[in-house]
Backbone as JSON Lines, residues from 0, in Angstrom:
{"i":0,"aa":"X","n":[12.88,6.89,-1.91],"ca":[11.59,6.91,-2.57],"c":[10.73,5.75,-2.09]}
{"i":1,"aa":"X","n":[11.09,4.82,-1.83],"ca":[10.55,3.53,-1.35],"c":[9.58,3.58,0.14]}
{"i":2,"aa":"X","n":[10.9,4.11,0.64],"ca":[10.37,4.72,1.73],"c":[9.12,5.47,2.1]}
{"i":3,"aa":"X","n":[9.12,6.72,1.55],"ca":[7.94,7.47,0.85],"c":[6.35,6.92,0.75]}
{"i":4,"aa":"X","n":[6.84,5.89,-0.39],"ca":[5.9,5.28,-0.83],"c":[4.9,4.62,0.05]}
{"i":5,"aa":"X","n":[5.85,3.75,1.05],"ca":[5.23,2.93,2.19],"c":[4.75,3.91,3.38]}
{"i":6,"aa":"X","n":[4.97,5.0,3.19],"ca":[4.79,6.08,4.02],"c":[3.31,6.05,3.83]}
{"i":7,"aa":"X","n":[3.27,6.45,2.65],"ca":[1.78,6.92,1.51],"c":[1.15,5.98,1.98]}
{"i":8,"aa":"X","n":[1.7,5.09,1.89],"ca":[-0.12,3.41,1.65],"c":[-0.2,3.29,3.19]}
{"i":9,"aa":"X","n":[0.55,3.88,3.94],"ca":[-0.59,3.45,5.27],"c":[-0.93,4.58,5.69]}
{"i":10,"aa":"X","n":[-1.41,5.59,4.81],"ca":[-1.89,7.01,5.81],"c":[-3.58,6.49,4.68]}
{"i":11,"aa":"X","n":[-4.66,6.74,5.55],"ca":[-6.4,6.46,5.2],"c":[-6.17,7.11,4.14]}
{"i":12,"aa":"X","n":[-6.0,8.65,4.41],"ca":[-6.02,9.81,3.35],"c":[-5.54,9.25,1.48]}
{"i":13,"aa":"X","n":[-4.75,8.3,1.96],"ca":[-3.95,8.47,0.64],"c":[-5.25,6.84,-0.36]}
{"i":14,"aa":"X","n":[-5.54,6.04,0.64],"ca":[-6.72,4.93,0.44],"c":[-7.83,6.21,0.18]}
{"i":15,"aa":"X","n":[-8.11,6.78,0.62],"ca":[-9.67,7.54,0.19],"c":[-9.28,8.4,-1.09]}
{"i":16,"aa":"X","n":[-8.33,9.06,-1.78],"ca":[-7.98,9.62,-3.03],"c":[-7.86,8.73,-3.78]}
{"i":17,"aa":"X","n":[-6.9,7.5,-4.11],"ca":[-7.18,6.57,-4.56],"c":[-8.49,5.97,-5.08]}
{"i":18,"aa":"X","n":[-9.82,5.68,-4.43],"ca":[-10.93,5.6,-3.97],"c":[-11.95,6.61,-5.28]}
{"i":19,"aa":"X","n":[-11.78,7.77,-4.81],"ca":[-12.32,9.1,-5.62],"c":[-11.8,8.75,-6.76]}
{"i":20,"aa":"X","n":[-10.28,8.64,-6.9],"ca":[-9.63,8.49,-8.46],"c":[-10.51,7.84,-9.03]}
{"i":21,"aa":"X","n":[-10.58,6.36,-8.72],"ca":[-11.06,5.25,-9.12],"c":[-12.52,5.67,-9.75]}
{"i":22,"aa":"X","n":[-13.02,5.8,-9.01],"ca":[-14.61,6.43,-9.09],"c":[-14.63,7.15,-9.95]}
{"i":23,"aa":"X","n":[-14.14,8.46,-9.62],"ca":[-14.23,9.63,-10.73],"c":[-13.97,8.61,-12.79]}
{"i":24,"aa":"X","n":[-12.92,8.34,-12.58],"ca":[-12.48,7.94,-13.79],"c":[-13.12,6.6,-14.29]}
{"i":25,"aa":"X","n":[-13.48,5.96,-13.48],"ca":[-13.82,4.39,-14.22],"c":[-15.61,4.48,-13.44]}
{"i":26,"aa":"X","n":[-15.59,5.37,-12.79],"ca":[-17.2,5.29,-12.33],"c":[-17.63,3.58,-11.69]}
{"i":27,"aa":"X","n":[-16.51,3.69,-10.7],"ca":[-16.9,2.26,-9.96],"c":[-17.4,2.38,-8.95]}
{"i":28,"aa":"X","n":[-18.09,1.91,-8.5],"ca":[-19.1,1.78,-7.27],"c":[-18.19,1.42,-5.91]}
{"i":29,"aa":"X","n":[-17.26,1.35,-5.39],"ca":[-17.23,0.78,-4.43],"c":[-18.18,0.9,-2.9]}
{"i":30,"aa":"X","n":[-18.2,-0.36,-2.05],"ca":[-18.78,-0.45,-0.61],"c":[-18.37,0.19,0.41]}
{"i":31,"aa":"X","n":[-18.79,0.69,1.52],"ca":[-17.62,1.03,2.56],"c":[-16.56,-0.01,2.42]}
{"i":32,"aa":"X","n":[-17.27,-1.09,3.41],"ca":[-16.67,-2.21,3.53],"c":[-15.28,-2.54,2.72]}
{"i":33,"aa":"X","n":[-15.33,-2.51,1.53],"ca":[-14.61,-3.28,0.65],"c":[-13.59,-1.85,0.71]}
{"i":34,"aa":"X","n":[-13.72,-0.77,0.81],"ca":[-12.97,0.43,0.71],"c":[-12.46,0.18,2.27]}
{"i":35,"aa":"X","n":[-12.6,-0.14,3.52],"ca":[-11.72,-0.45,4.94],"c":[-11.07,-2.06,4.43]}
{"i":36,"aa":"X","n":[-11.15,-2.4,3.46],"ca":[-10.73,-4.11,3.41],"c":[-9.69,-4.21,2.28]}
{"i":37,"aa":"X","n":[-9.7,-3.03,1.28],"ca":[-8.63,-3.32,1.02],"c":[-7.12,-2.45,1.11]}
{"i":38,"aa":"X","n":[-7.16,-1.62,1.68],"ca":[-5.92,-1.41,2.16],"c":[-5.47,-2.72,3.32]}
{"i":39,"aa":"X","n":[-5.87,-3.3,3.87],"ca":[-5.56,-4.31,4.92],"c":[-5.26,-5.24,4.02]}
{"i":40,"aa":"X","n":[-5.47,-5.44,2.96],"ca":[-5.1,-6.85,1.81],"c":[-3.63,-5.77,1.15]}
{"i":41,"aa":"X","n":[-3.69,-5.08,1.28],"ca":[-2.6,-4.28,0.05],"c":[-1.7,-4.34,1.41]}
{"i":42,"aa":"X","n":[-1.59,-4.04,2.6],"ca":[-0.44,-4.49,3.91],"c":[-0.31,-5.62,4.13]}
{"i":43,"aa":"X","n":[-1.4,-6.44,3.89],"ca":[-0.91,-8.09,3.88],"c":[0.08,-8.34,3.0]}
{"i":44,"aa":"X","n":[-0.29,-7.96,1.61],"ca":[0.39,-8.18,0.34],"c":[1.78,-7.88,0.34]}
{"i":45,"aa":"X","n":[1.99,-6.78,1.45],"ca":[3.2,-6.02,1.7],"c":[4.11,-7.1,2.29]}
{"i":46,"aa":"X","n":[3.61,-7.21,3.27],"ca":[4.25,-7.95,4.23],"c":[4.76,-9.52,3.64]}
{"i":47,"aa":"X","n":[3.52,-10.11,3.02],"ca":[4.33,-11.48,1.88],"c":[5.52,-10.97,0.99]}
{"i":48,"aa":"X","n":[5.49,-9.95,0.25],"ca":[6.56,-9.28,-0.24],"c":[7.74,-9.07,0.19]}
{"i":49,"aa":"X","n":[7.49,-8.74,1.91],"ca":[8.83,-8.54,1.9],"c":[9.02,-9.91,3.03]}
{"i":50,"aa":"X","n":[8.48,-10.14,2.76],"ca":[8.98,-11.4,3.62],"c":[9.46,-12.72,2.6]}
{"i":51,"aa":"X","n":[9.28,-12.75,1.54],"ca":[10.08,-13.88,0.75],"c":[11.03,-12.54,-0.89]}
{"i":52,"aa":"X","n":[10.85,-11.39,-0.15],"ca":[12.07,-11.29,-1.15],"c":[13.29,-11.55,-0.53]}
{"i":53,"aa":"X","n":[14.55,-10.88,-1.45],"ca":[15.91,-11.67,-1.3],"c":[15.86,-10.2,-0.71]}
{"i":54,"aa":"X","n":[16.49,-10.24,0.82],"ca":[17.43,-8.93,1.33],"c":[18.46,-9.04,1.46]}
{"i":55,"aa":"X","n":[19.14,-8.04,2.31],"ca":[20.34,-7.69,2.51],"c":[20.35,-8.79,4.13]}
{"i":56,"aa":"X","n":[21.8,-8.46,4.8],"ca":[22.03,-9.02,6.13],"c":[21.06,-7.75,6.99]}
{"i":57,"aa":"X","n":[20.46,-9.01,7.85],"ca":[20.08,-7.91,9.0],"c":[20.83,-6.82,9.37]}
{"i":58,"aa":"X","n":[19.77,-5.46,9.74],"ca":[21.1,-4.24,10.06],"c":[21.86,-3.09,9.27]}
{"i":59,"aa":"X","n":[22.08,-3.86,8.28],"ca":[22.53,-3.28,6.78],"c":[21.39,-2.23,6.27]}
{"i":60,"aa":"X","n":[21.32,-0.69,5.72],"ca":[20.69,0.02,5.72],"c":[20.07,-0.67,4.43]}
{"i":61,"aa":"X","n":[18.4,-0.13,4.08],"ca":[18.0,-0.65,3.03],"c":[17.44,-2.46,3.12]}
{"i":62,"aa":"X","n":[17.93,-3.02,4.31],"ca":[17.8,-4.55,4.38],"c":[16.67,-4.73,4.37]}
């Protein structure tokens, strides 16, 4: 499932539904701009994540 997930957040498609959600329901305005800027903050975010959690040994499935 994890897997999946990280699948999801880097395809545009799944940032532009998100986007609509948002809008539709809370009636927020977003910019282009700020709509190409933050998926690139939500892969940054990724990447700090997994870079100071606790893993497994290199190699090891799931690591």
């Amino acid at each position: 499932m994890d897997v999946w997930i990280r699948m999801q957040l880097t395809q545009p498609s799944t940032w532009r539904g998100l986007f609509l959600l948002i809008t539709a329901l809370f009636g927020v305005s977003i910019s282009a701009e700020l709509q190409t800027a933050i998926p690139n903050l939500a892969i940054a975010l990724l990447g700090v994540w997994e870079a100071i959690r606790k893993g497994r040994q290199f190699g090891e499935p799931g690591a």
